[in-house]
Amino acid sequence: MEHIITPKVEYVKLLNTYPEKKSALGTLYLTATHLIYVEQTNNNARTETWVLHHHILSVEKLPLTASGCPLLIRCKTFQLLHLLFQRERDCQDVFQSLLRLSQPVKEEELYAFLYNPHQNEEDRRQGWEFISVANDFSRMGLSNEYWEISHLNKNYEICSTYPSILGLPKNASVAVVTGSAKFRSRGRLPVLSYYHKDTKAALCRCSQPLSGLTSRCVEDEQMLQAISQANSNCPFIYVVDTRPKLNAMANRAAGKGYENEDNYSNIRFQFQGIENIHIMRNSLQKLLEVCSMKSPSMSDYLTGLENSGWLRHIKSVMDAGVFLAKAVCDERVSVLVHCSDGWDRTAQVCSLACILLDPYYRTIKGLMVLIEKEWISFGHKFSHRCGHLDTDPKEVSPVFTQFLECVWQLSEQFPCVFEFNERYLIEIHNQVYACQYGNFIGNCQKERLDMRLHEKTFSLWPYLLKNQHLYRNPLYRRSLESTVLRPSTLPLHFKFWCGMYNHYDRGMHPKQSVLDQLLSLTQKQVEGERTMTELQRQLAVADGVLPDPSGPINTPAEQDSPSEKTPTAPVVQSNGSCAPLINGDAEEAGPGAEKCNEKEGADPGATEHDLTSSEDKPVSVETEHSKEEVHESS
Amino acid sequence: MEFAELIKTPRVDGVVLHRPFMPTVEGTLCLTGHHLILSSRQDNTEELWLLHANIDSIEKRFVGSLGTIIVKCKDLRVIQLDIPGMEECLNIASSIEALSTLDSVSLMYPFFYRPLFEVIEDGWQLFVPEEAFKDLESMTDEWRLSEVNKDFSVCPSYPSLLTVPKDIDDESLCKAASFRHGGRFPVLSYYHKKNGMVMMRAAQPLTGTNGRRCKEDEKLINATLCAGKRGYIIDTRTIAVAQQAKARGGGFEQEANYPQWRRIHKAIERSNVLQESLIKLVESCNDQSHSMDRWLSKLEASNWQSNVKEILTTACLAAQCIDREGASVLVHGTEGTDSTLQVTSLAQIILDPSCRTIRGFEALIEREWLQAGHPFQQRCAQSAYSNGKPRSEAPVFLLFLDCVWQILRQFPCSFQFNENFLIMLFEHTYASQFSTFLGNSVAERVKLLLSQKTVSLWSWVNRPQELERFLNPLYEPNNLVIWPSVAPQSLQLWEGVFLRWNRSTKCLDEAYQEMVHIIEYNKELQNKVNSLRRQLAQLETEDSPLQTP
């Protein structure tokens, strides 16, 4: 709290992105964790905008204007707040406070260390154990004839940024493992990422070899051979360097580099050409400039989109992921993937290949497992890449965001194969930057252990699971689940993700949401089925087929009164509701200005949920159940 | 003329058909007067029936004695036929070329087509101006139906009945007509029930370089203003283009002569530029070798999306003037048969919920496009693959459909029809067994005796069994004005048309089916619940005497 100079400023204007719209007038509050803007509207309704300090990317004071002192706040969630203060002094105070609040220096200042979602220690422990990488290894069928779960890295001595348990080929000796680790950048030796039961082909990951111009390492060569031998279907393995060839060659001069095909028996070497973190950071920067342009022409927008290179990079990640999945599934070849350190591009393409190969990772829980496995435990440097703390800005890069976008691009091509919807991806993205839960704090498992995150913070996953009804994809069909995804990677099949990068420009989104409609219908379906069963029972009782357990039959009608409403159209909630809106920006774009209509603004899904008591058992279970019935009856 | 003369080889065996994302079919190729047919003579494979009129251009290639014909269709599909025998291939190619470029309207398929269904509701009788006027009469008595153009002599591209201000007599109309391009004097396009404001459309005034004026024209459009009110003239051209038009006798309304009107210029492209835009767009959609950068730069260079944005923006502006400003609007460009109609029809979709129903949308097309004299036959003679120099071809109507699709995408629950309905209309404007889109004006259609000799598209579409495919399962009637966003991020490439043949639609079709299933199942469930409730209530009333103690 010591950083807050002025906790409350009145008469602050929130300027609209669209110049023709009227801006809001309201009060700004600073709390220890949030910036809150409360808009005072004429009918005494309140619209609240809450912004977590950790979500603030930058605060910028713009030149003084006749109407006041403007302050521009950019968020890591791609929200943009343009505030206008009446007094220069207030603006300066808020500016100073936010600069400090948005850039915590020490880990302990992160929100997760304050936040308690009303859980006891037992809940906390269970929450952390909920997603287990070890379980996922068993799901893949490990240990088996070829692969085993090894505890060699128990104390993080072989590789400090790797998890404590590793999947290794059975016939790799300890000497080979440790020797290979010494020949790899930061000791990140080749280990199992995913084992494909049907083809026995494995997806493995590591960092670049310290081959320099001439060095070689017998143990590393034996390690790759061990991986190759673990797959009897094929005499060779692919070694995929996800970097552009030029970058990899430059690394050779520094004693790193890539595998020399002549030194390894039976490898096929491949470059994939995904650019480095700096190029990705700049690309996003350019993309966001396009997103925040004021009334751009179509030409400005398309040219900007092209010049940002963003979709080109997304395509390069997708292409690499598709290559891996094809190798494993169609060619039955094991693949070893690396980039430089093996924690950015390698994480992207391995996790993407897993999604393409295995329907489990397309479920709500499966995606959690995948993120836990390929990203968190394999040491993707979340703290550095997301800039949780005030550290080197050159370490920040949207690597994880790109992965989420690739998943979204896939969901656009395959609308029925993901259990979750777009909101799940966006929520995960927000949570990664929010530091409200401990999962994405720190850069590797060892760091997290040292920070004692499991004792001091809570896990995000139980929270997401509790709210999973919001994240369901109503079109999800289990019958399709066994299929391997073969997406098209033609440029014209990649779209700009408006839902993410212009998330807070509500006016740009469709005014009626098919997703909300269908979610509310599936909700209704659950209630309808429940009511029907109850009515059938009552009829049976009335007919005398069933004995009457509870006396006369006039109570049920009252009991069911909430569901009486269900056959009618979704209940409409007007925009002027008192419920705090996390994001009060309900404006529209374009010349079709002004409030469009109250009906479209409301969220039919939200009101539907209010109708059902949340004490009922998890909605999801019901939906799953009823959905299966649907398939049977059809 | 006999079609037989044009068919050099009526059938070839052993022809192989390649279509993207579909298995190849080997079979017999037959040419008839109006169709190219490929049949495998096996029961379970579908036959290809392609109207010659749908063929935009063909290319032939030879490898040894195996000939290949690439057929590029107006619906943007590209198929390949492998024909054994060089002579056969050449014969087929030249026959197709001749049959697909027949000049005479009366040789078109609609004149030969006999429907296999019973016409229950004649599409020709569905949308008559008298009916529309009756609706108007119930709201206002300011307007009358004029027969001044009964024999199409005042304005050849207008229908015979026109809605004009009550106080303006036919003589004045004739004078106003002589002051407007092609005789297209201002007529009523839309009456906004909510506030009584109107939208009119016309062609450019013939002011010329010396600033001609016409009292009758001024009086005519002023008659639509309420006392003390101002109106807006939306000129779909930029001020520069409008200025240039003066040199060719055209022009725009001078402020001095129309003091009650404020003129706004927008920048919708003229029809000849649009054809170029379509060709470029389709070319880049079909080229699969593009890198991401090249694709985006080609998409930008085609200008198609810019055209969509500009048209929608102008339509929003017109709607805004009427609904928000409470002002009447006059829309025109040069001829008043292209951009003008795009704007007036889209504005009605935004403003008037009835235009978002199937019948209402059909009526809108009938009113604002067919009867308003959009030259369909000229505009749709060739599509994106034509090799020749474009004459008057332009995808004006396709752009309108694209804009409707954009609104539909933003308001997926507000339309009674779905995307397939729009795609079907696109197909039928370019090639059809029905004659609705033949001819360039009402006058031409009357002369061709279409309503006696041919079948209307609406007679077929409106049959319940056809309509089913076109119904939007999410539709919930919505009486509000719907304002679309025209931000570039909100406008997408219409994949349903432009990427239709370049992708597998299996997954998207499954998603659609799943959505329909969820909605249908819900309806069923609610019906069951309701019927159970009734049963129970009935039982209770029967039993109640027994239950009272």
Coordinates of N, CA, C and O in Angstrom, one line a residue, chain A residues 291 296-299 301-303 306 311-312 315 412-416 474-475 477 480 490-496 498 502 507-508 510-512 514 517-518 521 524-525 528-529 531-532 535-536 538-539 542-543 552-553 560 564 566-567 589-597 600 627 630 634, chain B residues 284-285 288 290-293 295-297 299-300 305-306 309 313 316 320 324 409-414 474 476-478 480-481 483-492 495 499 502-503 507-508 510-511 514-515 517-519 521-522 525-526 528-530 532-533 535-536 539-540 543 547:
Chain A
C291 N -3.9 -3.1 -34.2 CA -5.1 -3.3 -33.4 C -5.6 -2.0 -32.8 O -6.8 -1.9 -32.6
P296 N -8.9 2.7 -38.9 CA -8.0 2.4 -40.1 C -8.8 2.0 -41.3 O -10.0 1.6 -41.1
S297 N -8.3 2.3 -42.4 CA -8.9 1.8 -43.7 C -8.6 0.3 -43.8 O -7.7 -0.2 -43.1
M298 N -9.4 -0.4 -44.6 CA -9.1 -1.8 -44.8 C -7.7 -2.0 -45.3 O -7.0 -3.0 -44.9
S299 N -7.2 -1.1 -46.1 CA -5.9 -1.2 -46.7 C -4.8 -1.1 -45.6 O -3.9 -1.8 -45.5
Y301 N -5.2 -1.7 -42.5 CA -5.3 -2.9 -41.6 C -4.6 -4.1 -42.2 O -3.7 -4.7 -41.6
L302 N -4.9 -4.4 -43.5 CA -4.3 -5.5 -44.1 C -2.8 -5.4 -44.3 O -2.0 -6.3 -44.1
T303 N -2.4 -4.2 -44.7 CA -0.9 -3.9 -44.8 C -0.2 -4.0 -43.5 O 0.8 -4.6 -43.4
E306 N 0.1 -7.6 -42.5 CA 1.2 -8.3 -43.2 C 2.5 -7.8 -42.7 O 3.4 -8.7 -42.4
L311 N 1.1 -13.4 -38.5 CA 0.4 -14.6 -39.0 C 1.5 -15.5 -39.7 O 1.3 -16.7 -39.7
R312 N 2.5 -14.9 -40.2 CA 3.6 -15.7 -40.8 C 4.3 -16.5 -39.7 O 4.5 -17.7 -39.9
K315 N 2.0 -19.3 -38.6 CA 2.0 -20.4 -39.6 C 3.3 -21.2 -39.4 O 3.3 -22.4 -39.6
E412 N -10.7 -23.2 -35.2 CA -11.5 -22.6 -36.2 C -11.6 -23.6 -37.4 O -12.7 -23.6 -38.1
Q413 N -10.6 -24.4 -37.6 CA -10.7 -25.4 -38.7 C -11.5 -26.6 -38.3 O -12.1 -27.3 -39.1
F414 N -11.4 -26.9 -37.0 CA -12.1 -28.1 -36.5 C -13.0 -27.7 -35.3 O -12.6 -27.9 -34.1
P415 N -14.2 -27.2 -35.6 CA -15.1 -26.7 -34.5 C -15.6 -27.7 -33.6 O -16.1 -27.3 -32.5
C416 N -15.5 -29.0 -33.9 CA -16.1 -30.0 -33.0 C -15.1 -30.8 -32.2 O -15.5 -31.7 -31.5
P474 N -20.0 -26.2 -26.9 CA -21.3 -27.0 -27.0 C -21.3 -27.9 -28.3 O -22.0 -28.9 -28.3
L475 N -20.4 -27.7 -29.2 CA -20.3 -28.5 -30.4 C -19.4 -29.7 -30.3 O -19.3 -30.5 -31.2
R477 N -17.8 -33.0 -30.0 CA -18.3 -34.4 -30.2 C -17.2 -35.4 -29.9 O -16.2 -35.5 -30.5
L480 N -15.6 -38.0 -32.4 CA -14.6 -37.6 -33.4 C -13.2 -37.8 -32.7 O -12.2 -37.5 -33.3
L490 N -2.3 -23.6 -45.4 CA -2.3 -22.6 -46.4 C -2.5 -21.3 -45.7 O -3.4 -21.1 -44.8
P491 N -1.8 -20.2 -46.2 CA -2.0 -18.9 -45.6 C -3.4 -18.5 -45.4 O -3.8 -17.9 -44.4
L492 N -4.3 -18.8 -46.4 CA -5.6 -18.2 -46.3 C -6.5 -18.9 -45.3 O -7.6 -18.5 -45.0
H493 N -5.9 -20.0 -44.6 CA -6.7 -20.6 -43.5 C -6.3 -20.0 -42.2 O -6.8 -20.5 -41.2
F494 N -5.5 -19.0 -42.1 CA -5.1 -18.4 -40.9 C -5.9 -17.1 -40.8 O -5.9 -16.3 -41.7
K495 N -6.5 -16.9 -39.6 CA -7.3 -15.7 -39.4 C -6.7 -14.8 -38.3 O -6.0 -15.3 -37.5
F496 N -7.0 -13.5 -38.4 CA -6.6 -12.6 -37.3 C -7.5 -13.0 -36.1 O -8.7 -13.1 -36.2
C498 N -9.4 -11.8 -33.5 CA -10.0 -10.6 -33.0 C -10.4 -10.8 -31.5 O -10.2 -9.9 -30.7
N502 N -8.2 -7.9 -29.9 CA -9.1 -6.8 -29.8 C -10.2 -7.2 -28.8 O -11.4 -6.8 -29.0
G507 N -17.2 -3.7 -29.5 CA -18.0 -3.3 -30.7 C -17.5 -4.0 -31.9 O -18.3 -4.1 -32.9
M508 N -16.3 -4.5 -31.9 CA -15.8 -5.2 -33.1 C -16.3 -6.7 -33.2 O -16.2 -7.3 -34.2
P510 N -19.0 -9.9 -33.0 CA -20.4 -10.2 -33.4 C -21.3 -9.8 -32.2 O -21.0 -10.0 -31.0
K511 N -22.4 -9.1 -32.5 CA -23.3 -8.6 -31.5 C -24.1 -9.7 -30.8 O -24.7 -9.5 -29.8
Q512 N -24.3 -10.8 -31.5 CA -25.0 -11.9 -31.0 C -24.1 -13.1 -31.0 O -23.3 -13.3 -32.0
V514 N -23.2 -16.9 -30.9 CA -23.7 -18.3 -31.2 C -23.3 -19.1 -30.0 O -24.1 -20.0 -29.5
Q517 N -25.6 -18.6 -27.1 CA -26.9 -19.2 -27.4 C -26.9 -20.7 -27.2 O -27.7 -21.3 -26.5
L518 N -25.8 -21.4 -27.7 CA -25.7 -22.8 -27.6 C -25.4 -23.2 -26.1 O -26.0 -24.3 -25.7
L521 N -28.6 -23.2 -24.4 CA -29.4 -24.3 -24.8 C -29.0 -25.6 -24.1 O -29.9 -26.4 -23.7
K524 N -30.3 -25.4 -20.7 CA -31.7 -25.7 -20.7 C -32.0 -27.1 -20.8 O -33.0 -27.7 -20.3
Q525 N -31.2 -27.8 -21.7 CA -31.4 -29.2 -21.9 C -31.3 -30.0 -20.7 O -32.1 -30.9 -20.4
G528 N -34.3 -29.4 -18.7 CA -35.5 -30.0 -19.4 C -35.5 -31.5 -19.1 O -36.5 -32.1 -18.8
E529 N -34.3 -32.1 -19.2 CA -34.2 -33.6 -18.9 C -34.6 -33.9 -17.5 O -35.3 -34.9 -17.2
T531 N -36.5 -32.1 -15.5 CA -37.9 -31.9 -15.3 C -38.7 -33.1 -15.9 O -39.7 -33.6 -15.3
M532 N -38.2 -33.6 -17.1 CA -39.0 -34.6 -17.7 C -39.0 -35.9 -16.9 O -40.0 -36.5 -16.7
L535 N -41.3 -35.4 -14.0 CA -42.7 -35.4 -14.4 C -43.1 -36.9 -14.7 O -44.2 -37.3 -14.4
Q536 N -42.2 -37.6 -15.4 CA -42.6 -39.0 -15.7 C -42.8 -39.8 -14.4 O -43.7 -40.6 -14.3
Q538 N -43.8 -38.6 -11.5 CA -45.0 -38.1 -10.9 C -46.2 -38.7 -11.7 O -47.2 -39.1 -11.0
L539 N -46.1 -38.8 -13.0 CA -47.2 -39.4 -13.7 C -47.4 -40.9 -13.4 O -48.5 -41.4 -13.2
A542 N -49.1 -41.0 -10.2 CA -50.5 -40.6 -10.3 C -51.3 -41.8 -10.9 O -52.4 -42.0 -10.6
D543 N -50.6 -42.4 -11.9 CA -51.3 -43.6 -12.5 C -51.4 -44.8 -11.6 O -52.0 -45.8 -11.9
P552 N -49.7 -36.4 -1.5 CA -50.3 -35.9 -2.6 C -49.4 -35.2 -3.6 O -48.3 -34.8 -3.3
I553 N -49.9 -35.1 -4.8 CA -49.0 -34.7 -5.9 C -49.2 -33.2 -6.3 O -49.4 -32.9 -7.5
D560 N -40.9 -26.9 -9.5 CA -40.3 -26.8 -10.8 C -40.4 -25.4 -11.4 O -40.0 -25.2 -12.5
E564 N -40.2 -23.7 -15.3 CA -41.4 -23.3 -16.1 C -41.0 -22.3 -17.1 O -41.5 -22.2 -18.2
T566 N -38.2 -22.0 -18.7 CA -37.2 -22.4 -19.7 C -37.7 -22.5 -21.1 O -37.0 -22.2 -22.0
P567 N -39.0 -22.9 -21.3 CA -39.3 -22.9 -22.8 C -39.4 -21.6 -23.4 O -39.3 -21.5 -24.6
A589 N -18.5 -0.2 -32.8 CA -17.6 0.4 -33.7 C -18.4 1.0 -34.9 O -19.6 0.7 -35.1
G590 N -17.7 1.8 -35.7 CA -18.2 2.2 -37.0 C -19.2 3.2 -36.9 O -19.5 3.8 -35.8
P591 N -19.7 3.6 -38.0 CA -20.7 4.7 -38.1 C -22.0 4.2 -37.5 O -22.8 5.0 -37.1
G592 N -22.2 2.9 -37.4 CA -23.4 2.4 -36.7 C -23.2 2.7 -35.3 O -23.1 1.8 -34.5
A593 N -23.0 3.9 -34.9 CA -22.6 4.3 -33.6 C -23.7 4.0 -32.5 O -24.6 3.4 -32.8
E594 N -23.4 4.6 -31.4 CA -24.4 4.6 -30.3 C -24.7 3.2 -29.8 O -24.3 2.2 -30.3
K595 N -25.5 3.2 -28.8 CA -25.9 1.9 -28.2 C -26.8 1.2 -29.3 O -27.7 1.8 -29.8
C596 N -26.5 0.0 -29.6 CA -27.2 -0.7 -30.6 C -28.6 -1.1 -30.1 O -29.6 -0.5 -30.4
N597 N -28.7 -2.0 -29.2 CA -29.9 -2.3 -28.6 C -29.6 -3.1 -27.4 O -28.7 -3.9 -27.3
E600 N -29.1 -7.2 -27.5 CA -27.9 -7.8 -27.9 C -26.7 -7.6 -26.9 O -25.9 -8.5 -26.8
K627 N -25.7 -35.3 -23.1 CA -25.2 -35.3 -24.4 C -25.1 -36.7 -25.0 O -25.4 -37.0 -26.2
V630 N -28.4 -37.9 -26.0 CA -28.8 -37.3 -27.3 C -28.3 -38.2 -28.4 O -29.0 -38.5 -29.3
S634 N -30.6 -40.3 -31.1 CA -30.6 -39.9 -32.5 C -30.2 -41.0 -33.5 O -29.6 -41.9 -33.2
Chain B
S284 N -6.0 -14.8 -56.2 CA -5.1 -15.0 -55.0 C -5.7 -16.1 -54.1 O -4.9 -16.8 -53.4
C285 N -7.0 -16.3 -54.1 CA -7.6 -17.4 -53.3 C -7.2 -18.7 -53.8 O -7.1 -19.7 -53.1
Q288 N -2.3 -21.6 -54.4 CA -1.9 -22.2 -53.1 C -0.4 -22.1 -52.8 O 0.0 -22.6 -51.8
H290 N 1.2 -19.4 -52.4 CA 1.6 -18.1 -51.7 C 2.2 -18.3 -50.4 O 1.8 -19.2 -49.6
S291 N 3.1 -17.4 -50.0 CA 3.6 -17.3 -48.6 C 2.5 -16.5 -47.9 O 1.7 -15.9 -48.6
M292 N 2.6 -16.4 -46.6 CA 1.7 -15.6 -45.8 C 1.7 -14.1 -46.3 O 0.7 -13.5 -46.5
D293 N 2.9 -13.6 -46.4 CA 3.0 -12.2 -46.8 C 2.4 -11.9 -48.1 O 1.7 -10.9 -48.3
W295 N 0.1 -13.7 -49.7 CA -1.4 -13.8 -49.6 C -2.0 -12.5 -49.1 O -2.9 -12.0 -49.6
L296 N -1.5 -12.0 -47.9 CA -2.1 -10.8 -47.3 C -1.9 -9.6 -48.3 O -2.8 -8.8 -48.4
S297 N -0.8 -9.6 -49.0 CA -0.6 -8.4 -49.8 C -1.5 -8.5 -51.0 O -2.0 -7.5 -51.5
L299 N -4.4 -10.1 -51.1 CA -5.8 -9.8 -50.6 C -6.0 -8.3 -50.5 O -7.0 -7.8 -50.9
E300 N -5.0 -7.6 -50.0 CA -5.1 -6.2 -49.8 C -5.2 -5.5 -51.2 O -6.1 -4.7 -51.5
Q305 N -12.1 -6.4 -49.9 CA -12.5 -6.2 -48.6 C -12.7 -4.6 -48.4 O -13.6 -4.2 -47.6
S306 N -11.9 -3.8 -49.0 CA -12.1 -2.4 -49.0 C -13.5 -2.0 -49.5 O -14.2 -1.2 -49.0
K309 N -16.2 -2.9 -47.1 CA -16.2 -1.9 -46.0 C -16.9 -0.6 -46.4 O -17.7 0.0 -45.7
T313 N -20.3 0.9 -44.9 CA -20.2 2.2 -44.3 C -21.2 3.1 -44.8 O -21.9 3.8 -44.0
C316 N -24.7 2.1 -43.6 CA -24.8 2.5 -42.2 C -25.1 4.0 -42.1 O -26.0 4.5 -41.3
Q320 N -28.3 5.6 -40.6 CA -28.1 6.5 -39.4 C -28.9 7.8 -39.6 O -29.5 8.3 -38.7
R324 N -31.4 7.8 -36.7 CA -30.8 8.6 -35.6 C -31.1 10.0 -35.8 O -31.4 10.7 -34.9
R409 N -23.1 -12.5 -40.1 CA -22.1 -13.0 -39.2 C -22.1 -12.3 -37.8 O -21.8 -12.8 -36.8
Q410 N -22.4 -11.0 -37.9 CA -22.3 -10.2 -36.7 C -23.6 -10.3 -35.9 O -23.7 -10.1 -34.7
F411 N -24.7 -10.7 -36.6 CA -26.0 -10.9 -35.9 C -26.6 -12.3 -36.3 O -27.6 -12.4 -37.0
P412 N -25.9 -13.3 -35.8 CA -26.3 -14.6 -36.3 C -27.7 -15.1 -35.9 O -28.1 -16.1 -36.5
C413 N -28.3 -14.4 -35.0 CA -29.7 -14.8 -34.6 C -30.8 -14.0 -35.2 O -31.9 -14.1 -34.9
S414 N -30.4 -13.0 -36.0 CA -31.4 -12.0 -36.5 C -31.9 -12.2 -37.9 O -32.7 -11.5 -38.4
L474 N -30.9 -20.6 -35.7 CA -30.7 -19.7 -34.5 C -31.7 -18.5 -34.6 O -31.7 -17.7 -33.7
E476 N -34.2 -15.8 -34.1 CA -35.2 -15.3 -33.2 C -35.6 -14.0 -33.7 O -34.8 -13.0 -33.6
P477 N -36.9 -13.8 -34.1 CA -37.3 -12.5 -34.7 C -36.9 -11.4 -33.7 O -37.0 -11.5 -32.5
N478 N -36.4 -10.3 -34.3 CA -35.8 -9.3 -33.5 C -36.2 -8.0 -34.2 O -35.9 -7.7 -35.4
L480 N -35.4 -4.9 -33.8 CA -34.6 -3.8 -33.6 C -33.8 -3.4 -34.9 O -33.6 -4.3 -35.8
V481 N -33.3 -2.2 -34.8 CA -32.3 -1.8 -35.9 C -31.0 -2.5 -35.5 O -30.6 -2.5 -34.4
W483 N -27.0 -2.5 -36.0 CA -25.9 -1.8 -36.5 C -24.6 -2.6 -36.6 O -24.1 -3.0 -35.6
P484 N -24.2 -2.9 -37.8 CA -23.0 -3.7 -37.9 C -21.8 -2.9 -37.6 O -21.8 -1.7 -37.8
S485 N -20.7 -3.6 -37.2 CA -19.4 -2.9 -37.1 C -18.7 -2.9 -38.4 O -18.7 -4.0 -39.1
V486 N -18.1 -1.8 -38.8 CA -17.4 -1.8 -40.1 C -15.9 -1.7 -39.9 O -15.2 -1.4 -40.8
A487 N -15.4 -1.9 -38.6 CA -14.0 -1.9 -38.4 C -13.4 -3.1 -39.2 O -14.0 -4.1 -39.3
P488 N -12.2 -2.9 -39.8 CA -11.6 -3.9 -40.6 C -11.5 -5.3 -39.9 O -11.7 -6.3 -40.5
Q489 N -11.3 -5.2 -38.6 CA -11.2 -6.5 -37.8 C -12.5 -7.2 -37.8 O -12.5 -8.4 -37.5
S490 N -13.6 -6.5 -38.0 CA -14.9 -7.1 -37.9 C -15.4 -7.7 -39.2 O -16.4 -8.4 -39.3
L491 N -14.7 -7.4 -40.3 CA -15.1 -7.8 -41.6 C -14.2 -9.0 -42.1 O -13.0 -8.8 -42.0
Q492 N -14.8 -10.0 -42.5 CA -13.9 -11.2 -42.8 C -14.1 -11.5 -44.3 O -15.1 -11.2 -44.9
E495 N -15.6 -16.8 -46.7 CA -15.0 -18.1 -47.1 C -16.0 -19.0 -47.8 O -15.6 -19.8 -48.7
L499 N -13.5 -19.3 -50.6 CA -12.7 -20.5 -50.3 C -13.5 -21.8 -50.4 O -13.0 -22.8 -50.0
N502 N -11.8 -24.5 -52.1 CA -10.3 -24.6 -51.7 C -10.2 -25.3 -50.4 O -9.1 -25.2 -49.8
R503 N -11.2 -25.8 -49.8 CA -11.0 -26.4 -48.5 C -12.1 -27.5 -48.3 O -13.0 -27.6 -49.1
C507 N -15.6 -30.7 -41.7 CA -15.6 -30.3 -40.3 C -16.6 -29.2 -40.0 O -17.3 -29.2 -39.0
L508 N -16.7 -28.3 -40.9 CA -17.6 -27.2 -40.8 C -19.0 -27.6 -40.9 O -19.9 -27.2 -40.2
E510 N -20.1 -30.6 -40.2 CA -20.4 -31.4 -39.0 C -20.8 -30.4 -37.8 O -21.7 -30.7 -37.1
A511 N -20.1 -29.3 -37.8 CA -20.4 -28.3 -36.7 C -21.8 -27.8 -36.9 O -22.5 -27.6 -35.9
E514 N -24.3 -30.3 -35.9 CA -24.3 -30.5 -34.4 C -25.2 -29.3 -33.8 O -26.0 -29.5 -32.9
M515 N -25.0 -28.1 -34.4 CA -25.7 -27.0 -33.9 C -27.2 -27.2 -34.1 O -28.0 -27.0 -33.2
H517 N -28.7 -29.9 -34.4 CA -29.1 -31.0 -33.6 C -29.4 -30.5 -32.2 O -30.5 -30.9 -31.6
I518 N -28.5 -29.7 -31.6 CA -28.8 -29.2 -30.2 C -30.1 -28.4 -30.2 O -30.9 -28.6 -29.3
I519 N -30.3 -27.6 -31.2 CA -31.5 -26.8 -31.2 C -32.8 -27.6 -31.3 O -33.7 -27.4 -30.6
Y521 N -33.1 -30.8 -30.7 CA -33.3 -31.6 -29.5 C -34.0 -30.9 -28.4 O -34.9 -31.4 -27.7
N522 N -33.6 -29.6 -28.2 CA -34.1 -28.8 -27.2 C -35.6 -28.5 -27.4 O -36.4 -28.6 -26.5
L525 N -37.5 -31.6 -26.6 CA -37.5 -31.8 -25.1 C -38.6 -30.9 -24.5 O -39.4 -31.3 -23.6
Q526 N -38.6 -29.6 -24.9 CA -39.5 -28.7 -24.3 C -41.0 -29.2 -24.6 O -41.9 -29.1 -23.8
K528 N -42.0 -32.2 -25.1 CA -42.3 -33.4 -24.3 C -42.6 -33.0 -22.9 O -43.6 -33.4 -22.3
V529 N -41.8 -32.1 -22.3 CA -42.1 -31.6 -21.0 C -43.5 -30.9 -20.9 O -44.2 -31.2 -20.0
N530 N -43.8 -30.1 -21.9 CA -45.1 -29.5 -21.8 C -46.2 -30.5 -21.9 O -47.2 -30.3 -21.2
L532 N -46.1 -33.6 -21.0 CA -46.2 -34.3 -19.7 C -46.9 -33.5 -18.7 O -47.7 -34.0 -17.9
R533 N -46.6 -32.2 -18.7 CA -47.3 -31.3 -17.7 C -48.8 -31.3 -17.9 O -49.5 -31.4 -16.9
Q535 N -50.6 -33.7 -19.3 CA -51.1 -35.0 -18.8 C -51.3 -35.0 -17.3 O -52.3 -35.5 -16.8
L536 N -50.3 -34.5 -16.6 CA -50.3 -34.5 -15.2 C -51.4 -33.7 -14.6 O -52.1 -34.0 -13.7
L539 N -54.7 -35.4 -15.1 CA -54.8 -36.4 -14.1 C -55.2 -35.8 -12.7 O -56.1 -36.4 -12.0
E540 N -54.5 -34.7 -12.4 CA -54.8 -34.1 -11.1 C -56.3 -33.6 -11.0 O -56.9 -33.9 -10.0
D543 N -58.4 -36.6 -10.6 CA -58.2 -37.3 -9.3 C -58.6 -36.4 -8.1 O -58.9 -36.9 -7.0
Q547 N -58.9 -37.0 -3.8 CA -57.8 -36.7 -2.8 C -58.2 -35.8 -1.7 O -57.6 -35.8 -0.7

